[in-house]
mmCIF file of C-alpha atoms in Angstrom:
data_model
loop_
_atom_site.group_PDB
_atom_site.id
_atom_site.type_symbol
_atom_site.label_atom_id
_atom_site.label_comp_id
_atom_site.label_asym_id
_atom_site.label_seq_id
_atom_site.Cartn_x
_atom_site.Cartn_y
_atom_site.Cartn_z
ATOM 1 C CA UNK A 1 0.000 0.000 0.000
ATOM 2 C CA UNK A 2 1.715 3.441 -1.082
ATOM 3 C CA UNK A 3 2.487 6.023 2.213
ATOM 4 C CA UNK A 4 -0.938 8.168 2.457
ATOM 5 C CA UNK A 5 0.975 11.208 3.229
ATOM 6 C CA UNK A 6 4.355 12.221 1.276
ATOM 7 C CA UNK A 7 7.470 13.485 2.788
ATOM 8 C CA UNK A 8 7.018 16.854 2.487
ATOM 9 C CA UNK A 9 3.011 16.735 4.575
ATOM 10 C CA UNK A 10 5.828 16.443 7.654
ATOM 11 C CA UNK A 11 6.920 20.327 7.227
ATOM 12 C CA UNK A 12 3.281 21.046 6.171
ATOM 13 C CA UNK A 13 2.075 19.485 9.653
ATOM 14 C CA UNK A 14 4.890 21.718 11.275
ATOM 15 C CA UNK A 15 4.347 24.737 9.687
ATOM 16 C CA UNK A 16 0.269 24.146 10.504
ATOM 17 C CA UNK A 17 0.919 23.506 14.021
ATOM 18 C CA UNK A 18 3.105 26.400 14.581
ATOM 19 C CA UNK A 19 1.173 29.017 12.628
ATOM 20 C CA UNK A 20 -1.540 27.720 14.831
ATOM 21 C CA UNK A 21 -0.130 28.316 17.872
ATOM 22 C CA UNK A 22 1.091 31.746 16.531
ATOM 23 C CA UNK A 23 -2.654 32.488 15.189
ATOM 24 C CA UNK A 24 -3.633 31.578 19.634
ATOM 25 C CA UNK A 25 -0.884 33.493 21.081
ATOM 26 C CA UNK A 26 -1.559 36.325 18.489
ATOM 27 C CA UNK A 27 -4.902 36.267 18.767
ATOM 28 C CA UNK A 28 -4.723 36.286 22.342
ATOM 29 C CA UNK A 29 -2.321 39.102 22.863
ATOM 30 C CA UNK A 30 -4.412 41.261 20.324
ATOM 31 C CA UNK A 31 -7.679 40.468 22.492
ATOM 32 C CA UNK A 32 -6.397 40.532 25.568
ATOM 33 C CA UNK A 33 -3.336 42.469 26.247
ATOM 34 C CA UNK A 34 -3.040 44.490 23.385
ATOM 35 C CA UNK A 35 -6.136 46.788 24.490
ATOM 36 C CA UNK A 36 -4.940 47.470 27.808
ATOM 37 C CA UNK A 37 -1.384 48.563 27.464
ATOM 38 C CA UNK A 38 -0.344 52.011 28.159
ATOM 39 C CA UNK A 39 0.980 52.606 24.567
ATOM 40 C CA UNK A 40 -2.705 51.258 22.872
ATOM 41 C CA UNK A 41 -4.127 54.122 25.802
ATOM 42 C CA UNK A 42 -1.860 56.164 25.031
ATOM 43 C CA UNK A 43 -1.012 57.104 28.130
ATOM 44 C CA UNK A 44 1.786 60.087 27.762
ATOM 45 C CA UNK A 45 0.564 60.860 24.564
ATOM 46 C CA UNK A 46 0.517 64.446 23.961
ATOM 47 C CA UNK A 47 -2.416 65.095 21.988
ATOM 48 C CA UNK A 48 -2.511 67.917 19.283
ATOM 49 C CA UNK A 49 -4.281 71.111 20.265
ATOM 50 C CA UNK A 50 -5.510 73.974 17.963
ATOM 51 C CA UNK A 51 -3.915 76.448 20.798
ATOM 52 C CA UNK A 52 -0.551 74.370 22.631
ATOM 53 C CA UNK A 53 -2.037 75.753 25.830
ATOM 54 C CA UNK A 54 0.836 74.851 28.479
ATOM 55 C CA UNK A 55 -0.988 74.123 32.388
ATOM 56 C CA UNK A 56 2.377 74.891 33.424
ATOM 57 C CA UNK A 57 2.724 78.086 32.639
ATOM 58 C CA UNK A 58 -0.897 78.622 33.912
ATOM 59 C CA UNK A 59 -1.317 76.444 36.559
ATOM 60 C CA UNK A 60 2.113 75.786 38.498
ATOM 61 C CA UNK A 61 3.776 79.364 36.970
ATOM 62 C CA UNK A 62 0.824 82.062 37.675
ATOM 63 C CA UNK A 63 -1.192 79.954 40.349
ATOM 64 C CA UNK A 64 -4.382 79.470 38.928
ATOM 65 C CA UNK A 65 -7.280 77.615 40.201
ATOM 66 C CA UNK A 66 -8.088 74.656 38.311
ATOM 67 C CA UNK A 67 -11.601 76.259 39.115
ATOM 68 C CA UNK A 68 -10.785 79.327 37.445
ATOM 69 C CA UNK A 69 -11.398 77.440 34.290
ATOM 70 C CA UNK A 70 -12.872 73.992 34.834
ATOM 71 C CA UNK A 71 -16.160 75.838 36.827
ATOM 72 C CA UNK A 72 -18.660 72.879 36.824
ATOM 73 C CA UNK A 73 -16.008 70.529 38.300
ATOM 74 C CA UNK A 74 -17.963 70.578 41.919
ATOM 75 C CA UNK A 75 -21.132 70.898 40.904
ATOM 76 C CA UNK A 76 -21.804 68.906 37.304
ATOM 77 C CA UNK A 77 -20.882 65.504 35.629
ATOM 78 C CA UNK A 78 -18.653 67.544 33.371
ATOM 79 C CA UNK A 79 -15.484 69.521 34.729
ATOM 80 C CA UNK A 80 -16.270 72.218 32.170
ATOM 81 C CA UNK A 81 -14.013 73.281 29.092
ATOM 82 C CA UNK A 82 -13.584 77.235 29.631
ATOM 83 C CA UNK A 83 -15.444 79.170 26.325
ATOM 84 C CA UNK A 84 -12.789 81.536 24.626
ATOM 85 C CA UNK A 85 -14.464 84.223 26.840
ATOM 86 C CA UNK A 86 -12.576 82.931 29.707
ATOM 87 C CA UNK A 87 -9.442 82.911 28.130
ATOM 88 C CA UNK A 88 -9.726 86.519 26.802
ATOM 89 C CA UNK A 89 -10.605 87.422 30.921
ATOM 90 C CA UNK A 90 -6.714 88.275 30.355
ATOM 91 C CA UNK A 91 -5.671 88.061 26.782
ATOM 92 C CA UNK A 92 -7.449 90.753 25.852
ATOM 93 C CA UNK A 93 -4.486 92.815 27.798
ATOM 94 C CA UNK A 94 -1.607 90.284 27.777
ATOM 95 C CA UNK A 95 -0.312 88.480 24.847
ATOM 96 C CA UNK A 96 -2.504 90.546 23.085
ATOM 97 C CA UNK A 97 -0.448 89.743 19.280
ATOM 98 C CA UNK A 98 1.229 86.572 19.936
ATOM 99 C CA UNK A 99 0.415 84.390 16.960
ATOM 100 C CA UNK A 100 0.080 81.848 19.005
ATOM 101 C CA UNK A 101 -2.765 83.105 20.395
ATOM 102 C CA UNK A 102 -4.819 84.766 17.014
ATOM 103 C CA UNK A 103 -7.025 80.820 16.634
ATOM 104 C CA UNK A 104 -8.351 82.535 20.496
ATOM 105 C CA UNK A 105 -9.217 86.112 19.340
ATOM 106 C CA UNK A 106 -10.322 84.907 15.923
ATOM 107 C CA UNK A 107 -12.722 82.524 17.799
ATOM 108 C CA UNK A 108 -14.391 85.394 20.034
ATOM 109 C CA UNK A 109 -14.251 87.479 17.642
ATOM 110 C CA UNK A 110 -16.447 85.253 15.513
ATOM 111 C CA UNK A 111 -18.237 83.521 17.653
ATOM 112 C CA UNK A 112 -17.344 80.548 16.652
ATOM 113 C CA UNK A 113 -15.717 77.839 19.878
ATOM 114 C CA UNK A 114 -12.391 76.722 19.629
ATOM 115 C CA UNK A 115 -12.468 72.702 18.963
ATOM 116 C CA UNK A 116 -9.934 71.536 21.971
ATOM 117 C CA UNK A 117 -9.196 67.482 21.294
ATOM 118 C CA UNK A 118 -10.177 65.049 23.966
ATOM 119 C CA UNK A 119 -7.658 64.569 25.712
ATOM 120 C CA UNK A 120 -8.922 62.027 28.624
ATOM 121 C CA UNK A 121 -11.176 59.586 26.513
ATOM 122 C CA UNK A 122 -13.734 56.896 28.237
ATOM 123 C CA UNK A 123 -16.212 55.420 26.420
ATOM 124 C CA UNK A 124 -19.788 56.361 25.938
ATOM 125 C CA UNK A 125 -20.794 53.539 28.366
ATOM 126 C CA UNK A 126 -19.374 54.666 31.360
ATOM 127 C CA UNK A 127 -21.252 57.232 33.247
ATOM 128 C CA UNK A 128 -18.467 59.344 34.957
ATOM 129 C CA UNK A 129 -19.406 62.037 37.202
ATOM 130 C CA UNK A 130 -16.911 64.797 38.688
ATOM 131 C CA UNK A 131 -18.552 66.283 40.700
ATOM 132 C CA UNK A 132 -19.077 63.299 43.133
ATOM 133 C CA UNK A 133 -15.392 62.523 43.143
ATOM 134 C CA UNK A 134 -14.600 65.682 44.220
ATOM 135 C CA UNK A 135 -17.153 65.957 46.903
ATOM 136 C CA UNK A 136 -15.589 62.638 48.390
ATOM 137 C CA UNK A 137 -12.312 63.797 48.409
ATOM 138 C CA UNK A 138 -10.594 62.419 45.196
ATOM 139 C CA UNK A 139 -8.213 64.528 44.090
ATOM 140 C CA UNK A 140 -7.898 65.770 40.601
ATOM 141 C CA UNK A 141 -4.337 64.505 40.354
ATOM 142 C CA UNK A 142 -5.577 61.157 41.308
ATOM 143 C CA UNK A 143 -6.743 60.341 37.567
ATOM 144 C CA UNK A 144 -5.088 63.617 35.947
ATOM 145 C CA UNK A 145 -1.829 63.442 37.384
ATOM 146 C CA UNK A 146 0.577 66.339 37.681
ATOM 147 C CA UNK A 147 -1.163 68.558 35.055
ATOM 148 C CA UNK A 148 0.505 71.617 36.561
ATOM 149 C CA UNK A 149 4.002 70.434 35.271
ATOM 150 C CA UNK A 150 2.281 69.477 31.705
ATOM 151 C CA UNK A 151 3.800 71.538 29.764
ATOM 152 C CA UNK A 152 1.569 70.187 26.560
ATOM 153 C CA UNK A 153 -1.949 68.217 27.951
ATOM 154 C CA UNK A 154 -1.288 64.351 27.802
ATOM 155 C CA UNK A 155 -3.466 61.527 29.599
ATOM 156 C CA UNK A 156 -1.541 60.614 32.799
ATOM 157 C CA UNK A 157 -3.433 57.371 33.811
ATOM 158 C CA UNK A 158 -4.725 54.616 31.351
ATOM 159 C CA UNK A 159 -8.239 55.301 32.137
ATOM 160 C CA UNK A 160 -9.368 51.521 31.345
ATOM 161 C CA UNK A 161 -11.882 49.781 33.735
ATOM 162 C CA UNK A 162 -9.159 48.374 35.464
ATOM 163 C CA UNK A 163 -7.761 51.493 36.434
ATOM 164 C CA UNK A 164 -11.652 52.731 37.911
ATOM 165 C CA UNK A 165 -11.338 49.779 39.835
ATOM 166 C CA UNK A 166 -8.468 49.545 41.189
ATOM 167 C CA UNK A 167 -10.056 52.626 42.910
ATOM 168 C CA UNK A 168 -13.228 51.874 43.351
ATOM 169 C CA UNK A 169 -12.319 48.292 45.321
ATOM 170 C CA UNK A 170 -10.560 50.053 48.113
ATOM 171 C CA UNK A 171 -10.746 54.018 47.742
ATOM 172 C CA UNK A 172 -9.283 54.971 51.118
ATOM 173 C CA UNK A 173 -6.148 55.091 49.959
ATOM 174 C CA UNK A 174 -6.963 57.581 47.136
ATOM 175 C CA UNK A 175 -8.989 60.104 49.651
ATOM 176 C CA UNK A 176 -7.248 62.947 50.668
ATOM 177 C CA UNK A 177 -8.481 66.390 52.948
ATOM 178 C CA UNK A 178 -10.857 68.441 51.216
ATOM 179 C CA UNK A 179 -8.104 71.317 51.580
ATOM 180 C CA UNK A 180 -5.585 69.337 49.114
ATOM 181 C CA UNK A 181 -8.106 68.354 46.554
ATOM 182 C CA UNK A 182 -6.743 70.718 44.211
ATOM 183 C CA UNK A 183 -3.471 70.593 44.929
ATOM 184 C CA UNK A 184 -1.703 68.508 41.974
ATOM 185 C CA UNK A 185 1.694 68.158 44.459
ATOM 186 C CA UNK A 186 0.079 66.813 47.352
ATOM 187 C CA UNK A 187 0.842 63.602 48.478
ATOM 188 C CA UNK A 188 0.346 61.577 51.487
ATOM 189 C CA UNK A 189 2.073 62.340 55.086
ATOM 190 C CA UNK A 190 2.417 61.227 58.811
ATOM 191 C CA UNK A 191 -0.222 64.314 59.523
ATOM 192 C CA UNK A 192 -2.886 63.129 56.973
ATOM 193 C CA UNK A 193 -6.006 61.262 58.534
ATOM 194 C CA UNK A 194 -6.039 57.614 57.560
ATOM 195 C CA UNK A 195 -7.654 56.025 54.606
ATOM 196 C CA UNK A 196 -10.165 54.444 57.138
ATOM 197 C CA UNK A 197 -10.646 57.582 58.735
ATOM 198 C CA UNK A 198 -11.172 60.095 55.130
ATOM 199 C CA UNK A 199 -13.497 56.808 54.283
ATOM 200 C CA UNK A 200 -15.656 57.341 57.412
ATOM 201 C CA UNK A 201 -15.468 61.650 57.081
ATOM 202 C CA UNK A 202 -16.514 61.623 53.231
ATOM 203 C CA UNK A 203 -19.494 59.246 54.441
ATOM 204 C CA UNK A 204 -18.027 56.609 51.569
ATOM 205 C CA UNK A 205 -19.674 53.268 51.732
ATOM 206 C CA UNK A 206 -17.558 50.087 51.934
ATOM 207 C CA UNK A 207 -19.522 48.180 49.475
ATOM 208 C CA UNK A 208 -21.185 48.352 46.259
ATOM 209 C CA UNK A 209 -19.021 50.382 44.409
ATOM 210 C CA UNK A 210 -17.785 47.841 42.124
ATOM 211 C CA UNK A 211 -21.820 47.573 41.278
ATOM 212 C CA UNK A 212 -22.247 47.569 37.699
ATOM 213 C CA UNK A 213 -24.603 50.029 37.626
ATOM 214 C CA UNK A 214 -22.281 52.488 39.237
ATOM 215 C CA UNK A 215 -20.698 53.087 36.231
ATOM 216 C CA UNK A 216 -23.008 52.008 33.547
ATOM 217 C CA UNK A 217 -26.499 52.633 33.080
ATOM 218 C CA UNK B 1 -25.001 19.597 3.979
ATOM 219 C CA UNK B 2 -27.095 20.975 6.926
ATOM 220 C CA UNK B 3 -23.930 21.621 9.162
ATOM 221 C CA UNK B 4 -22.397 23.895 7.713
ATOM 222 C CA UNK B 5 -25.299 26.102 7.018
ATOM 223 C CA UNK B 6 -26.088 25.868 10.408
ATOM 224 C CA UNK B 7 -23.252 27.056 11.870
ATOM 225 C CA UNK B 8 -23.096 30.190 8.912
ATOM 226 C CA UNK B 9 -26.329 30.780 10.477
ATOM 227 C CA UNK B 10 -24.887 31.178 14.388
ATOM 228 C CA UNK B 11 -21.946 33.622 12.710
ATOM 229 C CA UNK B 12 -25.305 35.845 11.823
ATOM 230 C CA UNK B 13 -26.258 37.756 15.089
ATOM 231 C CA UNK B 14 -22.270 38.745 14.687
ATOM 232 C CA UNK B 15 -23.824 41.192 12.094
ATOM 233 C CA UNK B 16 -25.654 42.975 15.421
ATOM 234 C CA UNK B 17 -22.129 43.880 17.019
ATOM 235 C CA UNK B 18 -21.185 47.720 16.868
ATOM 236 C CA UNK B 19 -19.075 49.843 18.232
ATOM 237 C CA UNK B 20 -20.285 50.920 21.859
ATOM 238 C CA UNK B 21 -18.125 53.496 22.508
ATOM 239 C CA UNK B 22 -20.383 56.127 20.400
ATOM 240 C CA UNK B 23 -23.644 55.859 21.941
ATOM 241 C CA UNK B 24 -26.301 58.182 20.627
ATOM 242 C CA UNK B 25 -27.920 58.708 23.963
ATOM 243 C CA UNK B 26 -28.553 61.331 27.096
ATOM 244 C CA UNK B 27 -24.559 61.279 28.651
ATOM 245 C CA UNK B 28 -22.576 64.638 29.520
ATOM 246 C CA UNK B 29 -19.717 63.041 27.575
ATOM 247 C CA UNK B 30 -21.721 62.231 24.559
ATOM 248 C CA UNK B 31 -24.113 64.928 23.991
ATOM 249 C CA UNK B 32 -22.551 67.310 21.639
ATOM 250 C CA UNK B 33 -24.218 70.756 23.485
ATOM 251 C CA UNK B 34 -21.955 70.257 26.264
ATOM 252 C CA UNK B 35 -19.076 68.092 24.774
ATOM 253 C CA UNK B 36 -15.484 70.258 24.741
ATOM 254 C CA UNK B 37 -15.643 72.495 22.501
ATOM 255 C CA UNK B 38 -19.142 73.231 21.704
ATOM 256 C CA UNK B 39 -19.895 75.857 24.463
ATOM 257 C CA UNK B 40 -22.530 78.144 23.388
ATOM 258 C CA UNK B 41 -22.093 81.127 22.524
ATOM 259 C CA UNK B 42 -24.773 83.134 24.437
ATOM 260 C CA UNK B 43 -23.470 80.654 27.740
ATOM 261 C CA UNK B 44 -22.233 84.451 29.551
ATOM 262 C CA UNK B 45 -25.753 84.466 31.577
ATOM 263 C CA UNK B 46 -25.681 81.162 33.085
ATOM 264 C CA UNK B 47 -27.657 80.706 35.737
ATOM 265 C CA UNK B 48 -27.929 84.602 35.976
ATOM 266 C CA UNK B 49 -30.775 85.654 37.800
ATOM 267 C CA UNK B 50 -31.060 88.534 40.639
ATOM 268 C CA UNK B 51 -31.518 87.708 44.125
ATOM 269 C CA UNK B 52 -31.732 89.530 47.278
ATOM 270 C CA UNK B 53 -28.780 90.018 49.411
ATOM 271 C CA UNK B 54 -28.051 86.830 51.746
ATOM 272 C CA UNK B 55 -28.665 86.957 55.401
ATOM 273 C CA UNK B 56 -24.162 87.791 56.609
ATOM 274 C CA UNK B 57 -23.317 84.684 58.316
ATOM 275 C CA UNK B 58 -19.110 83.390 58.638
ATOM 276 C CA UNK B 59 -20.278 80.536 56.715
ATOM 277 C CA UNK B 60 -21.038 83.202 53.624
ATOM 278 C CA UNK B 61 -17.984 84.921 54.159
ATOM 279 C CA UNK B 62 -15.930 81.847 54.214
ATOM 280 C CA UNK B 63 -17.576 80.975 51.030
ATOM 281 C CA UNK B 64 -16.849 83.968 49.840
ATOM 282 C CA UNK B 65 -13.102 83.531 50.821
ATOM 283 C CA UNK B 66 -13.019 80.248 48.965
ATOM 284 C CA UNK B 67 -14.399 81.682 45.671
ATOM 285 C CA UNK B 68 -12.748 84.994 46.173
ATOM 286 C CA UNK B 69 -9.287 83.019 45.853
ATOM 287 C CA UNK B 70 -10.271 80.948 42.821
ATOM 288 C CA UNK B 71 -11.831 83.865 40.775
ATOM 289 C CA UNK B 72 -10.319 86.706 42.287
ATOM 290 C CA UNK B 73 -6.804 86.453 43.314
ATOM 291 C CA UNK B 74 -4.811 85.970 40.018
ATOM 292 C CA UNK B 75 -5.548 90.017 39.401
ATOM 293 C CA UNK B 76 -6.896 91.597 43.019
ATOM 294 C CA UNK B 77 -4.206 89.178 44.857
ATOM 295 C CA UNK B 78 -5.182 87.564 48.303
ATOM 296 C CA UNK B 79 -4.653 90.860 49.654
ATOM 297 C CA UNK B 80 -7.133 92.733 47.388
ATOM 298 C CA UNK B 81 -4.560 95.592 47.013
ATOM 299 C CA UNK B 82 -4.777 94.877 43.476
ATOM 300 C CA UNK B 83 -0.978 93.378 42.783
ATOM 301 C CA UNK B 84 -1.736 89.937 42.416
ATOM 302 C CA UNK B 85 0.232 87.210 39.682
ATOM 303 C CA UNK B 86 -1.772 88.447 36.231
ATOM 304 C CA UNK B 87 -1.432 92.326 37.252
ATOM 305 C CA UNK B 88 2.807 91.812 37.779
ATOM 306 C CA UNK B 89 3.021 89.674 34.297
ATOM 307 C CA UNK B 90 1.133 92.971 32.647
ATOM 308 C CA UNK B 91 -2.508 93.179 33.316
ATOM 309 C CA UNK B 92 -3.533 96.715 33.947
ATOM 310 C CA UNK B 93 -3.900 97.217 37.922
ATOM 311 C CA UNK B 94 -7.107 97.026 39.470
ATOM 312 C CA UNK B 95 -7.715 99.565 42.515
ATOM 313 C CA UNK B 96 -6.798 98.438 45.682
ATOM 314 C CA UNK B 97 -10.120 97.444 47.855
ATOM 315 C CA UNK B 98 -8.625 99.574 50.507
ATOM 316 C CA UNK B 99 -9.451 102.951 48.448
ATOM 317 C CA UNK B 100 -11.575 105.552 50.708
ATOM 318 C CA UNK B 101 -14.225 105.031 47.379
ATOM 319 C CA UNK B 102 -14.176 101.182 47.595
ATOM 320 C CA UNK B 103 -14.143 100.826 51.381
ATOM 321 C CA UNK B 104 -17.320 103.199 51.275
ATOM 322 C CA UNK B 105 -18.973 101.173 48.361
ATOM 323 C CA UNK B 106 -21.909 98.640 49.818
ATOM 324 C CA UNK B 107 -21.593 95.245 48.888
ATOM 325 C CA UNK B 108 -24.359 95.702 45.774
ATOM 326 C CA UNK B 109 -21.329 97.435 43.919
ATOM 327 C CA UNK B 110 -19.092 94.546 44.330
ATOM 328 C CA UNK B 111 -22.200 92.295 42.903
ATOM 329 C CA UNK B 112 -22.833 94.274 40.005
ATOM 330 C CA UNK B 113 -18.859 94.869 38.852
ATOM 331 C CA UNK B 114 -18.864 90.584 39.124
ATOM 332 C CA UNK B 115 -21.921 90.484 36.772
ATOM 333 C CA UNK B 116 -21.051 92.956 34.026
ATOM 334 C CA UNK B 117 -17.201 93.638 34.435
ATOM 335 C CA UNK B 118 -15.731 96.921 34.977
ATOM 336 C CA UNK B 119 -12.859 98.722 33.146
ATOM 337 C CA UNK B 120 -10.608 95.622 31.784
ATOM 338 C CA UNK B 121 -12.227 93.179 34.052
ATOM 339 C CA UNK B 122 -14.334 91.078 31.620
ATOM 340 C CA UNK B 123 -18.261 89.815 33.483
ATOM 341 C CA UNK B 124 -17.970 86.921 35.797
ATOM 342 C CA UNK B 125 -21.612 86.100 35.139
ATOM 343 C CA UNK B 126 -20.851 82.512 33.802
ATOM 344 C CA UNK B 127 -18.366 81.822 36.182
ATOM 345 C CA UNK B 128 -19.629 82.922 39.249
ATOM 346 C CA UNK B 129 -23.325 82.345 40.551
ATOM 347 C CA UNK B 130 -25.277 84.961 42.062
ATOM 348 C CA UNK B 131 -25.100 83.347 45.518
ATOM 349 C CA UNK B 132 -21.604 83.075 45.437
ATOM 350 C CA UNK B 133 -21.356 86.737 43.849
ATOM 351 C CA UNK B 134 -22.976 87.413 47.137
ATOM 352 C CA UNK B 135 -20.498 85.497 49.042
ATOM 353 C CA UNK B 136 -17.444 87.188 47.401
ATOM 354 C CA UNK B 137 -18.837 90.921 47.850
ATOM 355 C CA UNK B 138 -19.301 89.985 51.814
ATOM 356 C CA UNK B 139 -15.787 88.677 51.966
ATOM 357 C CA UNK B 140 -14.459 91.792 50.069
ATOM 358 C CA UNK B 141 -16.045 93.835 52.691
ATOM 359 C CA UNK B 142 -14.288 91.511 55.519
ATOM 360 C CA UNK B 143 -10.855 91.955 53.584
ATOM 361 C CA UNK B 144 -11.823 96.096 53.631
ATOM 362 C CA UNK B 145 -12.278 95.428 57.391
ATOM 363 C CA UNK B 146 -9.208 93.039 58.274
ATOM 364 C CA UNK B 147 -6.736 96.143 57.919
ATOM 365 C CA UNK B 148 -8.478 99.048 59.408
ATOM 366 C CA UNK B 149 -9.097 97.101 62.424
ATOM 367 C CA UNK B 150 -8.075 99.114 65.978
ATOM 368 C CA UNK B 151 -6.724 97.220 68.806
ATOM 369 C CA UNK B 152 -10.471 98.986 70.755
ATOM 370 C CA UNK B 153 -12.375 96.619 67.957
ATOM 371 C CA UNK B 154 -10.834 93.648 70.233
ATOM 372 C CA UNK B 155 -12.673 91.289 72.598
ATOM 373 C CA UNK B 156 -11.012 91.350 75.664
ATOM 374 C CA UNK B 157 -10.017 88.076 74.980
ATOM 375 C CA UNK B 158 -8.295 88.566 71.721
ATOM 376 C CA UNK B 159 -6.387 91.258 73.334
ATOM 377 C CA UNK B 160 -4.868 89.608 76.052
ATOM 378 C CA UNK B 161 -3.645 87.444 73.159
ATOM 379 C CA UNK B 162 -1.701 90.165 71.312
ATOM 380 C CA UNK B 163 1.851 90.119 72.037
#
């Protein structure tokens, strides 16, 4: 009886099995791993703006209130982009021909807002709410990181589910005073209350914030 | 024969996946009137409506303190004597709060220059809320008071403390 396969189905078998296990471990890391690395997030990424406003300069080098700007962030879902308006409070005296600034005084003077690019992205799913994380003592350099030494606006955290939870499983920790919420250099000392202690002042519940509907509704 | 077909058939509700990270429903981060960017225009009056002067309490002046420093400061510094960050990098100088005209001025004045700007000061109206507009013009009036106070303003208790 002649051989049902011929020499060469050997390297064919091989080259199947391999491209297989290639196609699984591919396949896998694609799925899997792929979607939550810091360079698919782009995490450090600085992202184009039509103005390269520096929070720097503003934040760390003149002392401005991340409220100054960002008004809703205590009281609304949505920190609040400022309208141009805000930013001509004081260009409209300093700066007043930089180039870099004419897409800002073109865009009051028409009327029309300037288009900033997301910056922090989460998906349409997830329900996030500032102003709740601020009332219970979550800082803004918690998820936002040292914006005040960002010279260009990149995404400091990864901003996947995993990173919410991480949070959301144990918060005390992440709590800080109400007095340091907006400060982007605080960080934790012998003098600051514990994280059992900011968990029982903020009035945060030890359960059910890993519910689903937390997040999603 | 049949198999196959079936199993085509189970790849079909595949057809219903989509992309859920663009959901065309009622979400701060998805509804374009409030998304970055798209800030209307005619936003300068928000929540702008006239109310009467709150009753003075410390908790309105410390409110007023807290605002007064977010708002306030970068021009009118903490002091209010009008030198504050903005003003030294070239912003034209506001008046000090400690003018004869200011310190005589009733809170009402510091209200209205919040609401519709004065001079180079642009309107505050969208930024600041007329409670808090309240609070600020009370703590203004504290900041008036802090340094023209005279050692006879003193509870006796506060003066034994002096050194």
């Amino acid at each position: 009886m002649a051989a049902i396969f011929r020499p060469s189905a050997n390297l064919a078998a091989k080259v199947v099995l391999l491209g297989m296990a290639a196609l699984l471990a591919g396949g896998t890391g694609w799925w899997l791993v792929w979607p939550r690395t810091d360079w698919s997030r782009r995490v450090g990424w600085v992202i184009d703006q039509p103005v390269p406003f520096s929070h720097e300069h503003h934040v760390a080098g003149l002392g401005i209130d991340c409220r100054f700007c960002h008004t809703s962030v205590e009281v609304s879902s949505n920190a609040g982009m400022p309208p141009t308006y805000t930013c001509m409070t004081c260009h409209s005296q300093i700066w007043t021909n930089a180039e870099l600034l004419a897409p800002v005084r073109e865009s009051l003077a028409q009327g029309r807002p300037i288009a900033w690019n997301v910056v922090n992205d989460i998906p349409q799913y997830v329900y996030f709410n500032h102003s709740i994380h601020i009332a219970k003592g979550v800082g803004c350099a918690s998820c936002h990181g040292s914006v005040d030494r960002m010279a260009l606006t990149y995404k400091a955290s990864s901003f996947t589910m995993q990173f919410c939870l991480n949070c959301h499983r144990d918060p005390g920790p992440n709590l800080r005073p109400k007095e340091a919420i907006y400060d982007t250099e605080w960080h934790r000392t012998a003098d600051t209350p514990s994280p059992a202690a900011l968990m029982q002042q903020y009035g945060v519940p030890n359960r059910d914030l890993t519910d689903c509907s937390i997040c999603h509704r | 024969m049949r198999r196959p077909l079936l199993l085509l058939l189970l790849l079909l509700p595949l057809a219903a996946c989509d992309d859920m990270t663009a959901q065309p429903k009622r979400n701060a981060y998805a509804d374009p009137s409030v998304a970055p960017g798209r800030v209307p225009t005619d936003s300068v009056s928000w929540r702008d409506h006239s109310t009467a002067p709150p009753p003075l309490t410390l908790a309105l002046i410390e409110r007023g303190q807290q605002r007064f420093r977010i708002d306030c400061t970068p021009c009118h510094s903490e002091l209010g004597d009008g030198n504050g960050m903005i003003v030294q990098r070239g912003f034209p100088q506001p008046p000090s709060y400690q003018e004869d005209r200011l310190r005589a001025a009733p809170p009402q004045h510091f209200y209205d220059v919040i609401t519709n700007g004065h001079g180079a000061m642009y309107s505050f109206a969208q930024r600041v809320a007329p409670e808090d507009r309240w609070a600020i013009a009370a703590y203004i009036k504290a900041l008036q008071r802090s340094q023209h106070a005279a050692i006879a303003d003193l509870t006796a208790a506060e003066r034994a403390a002096l050194p």
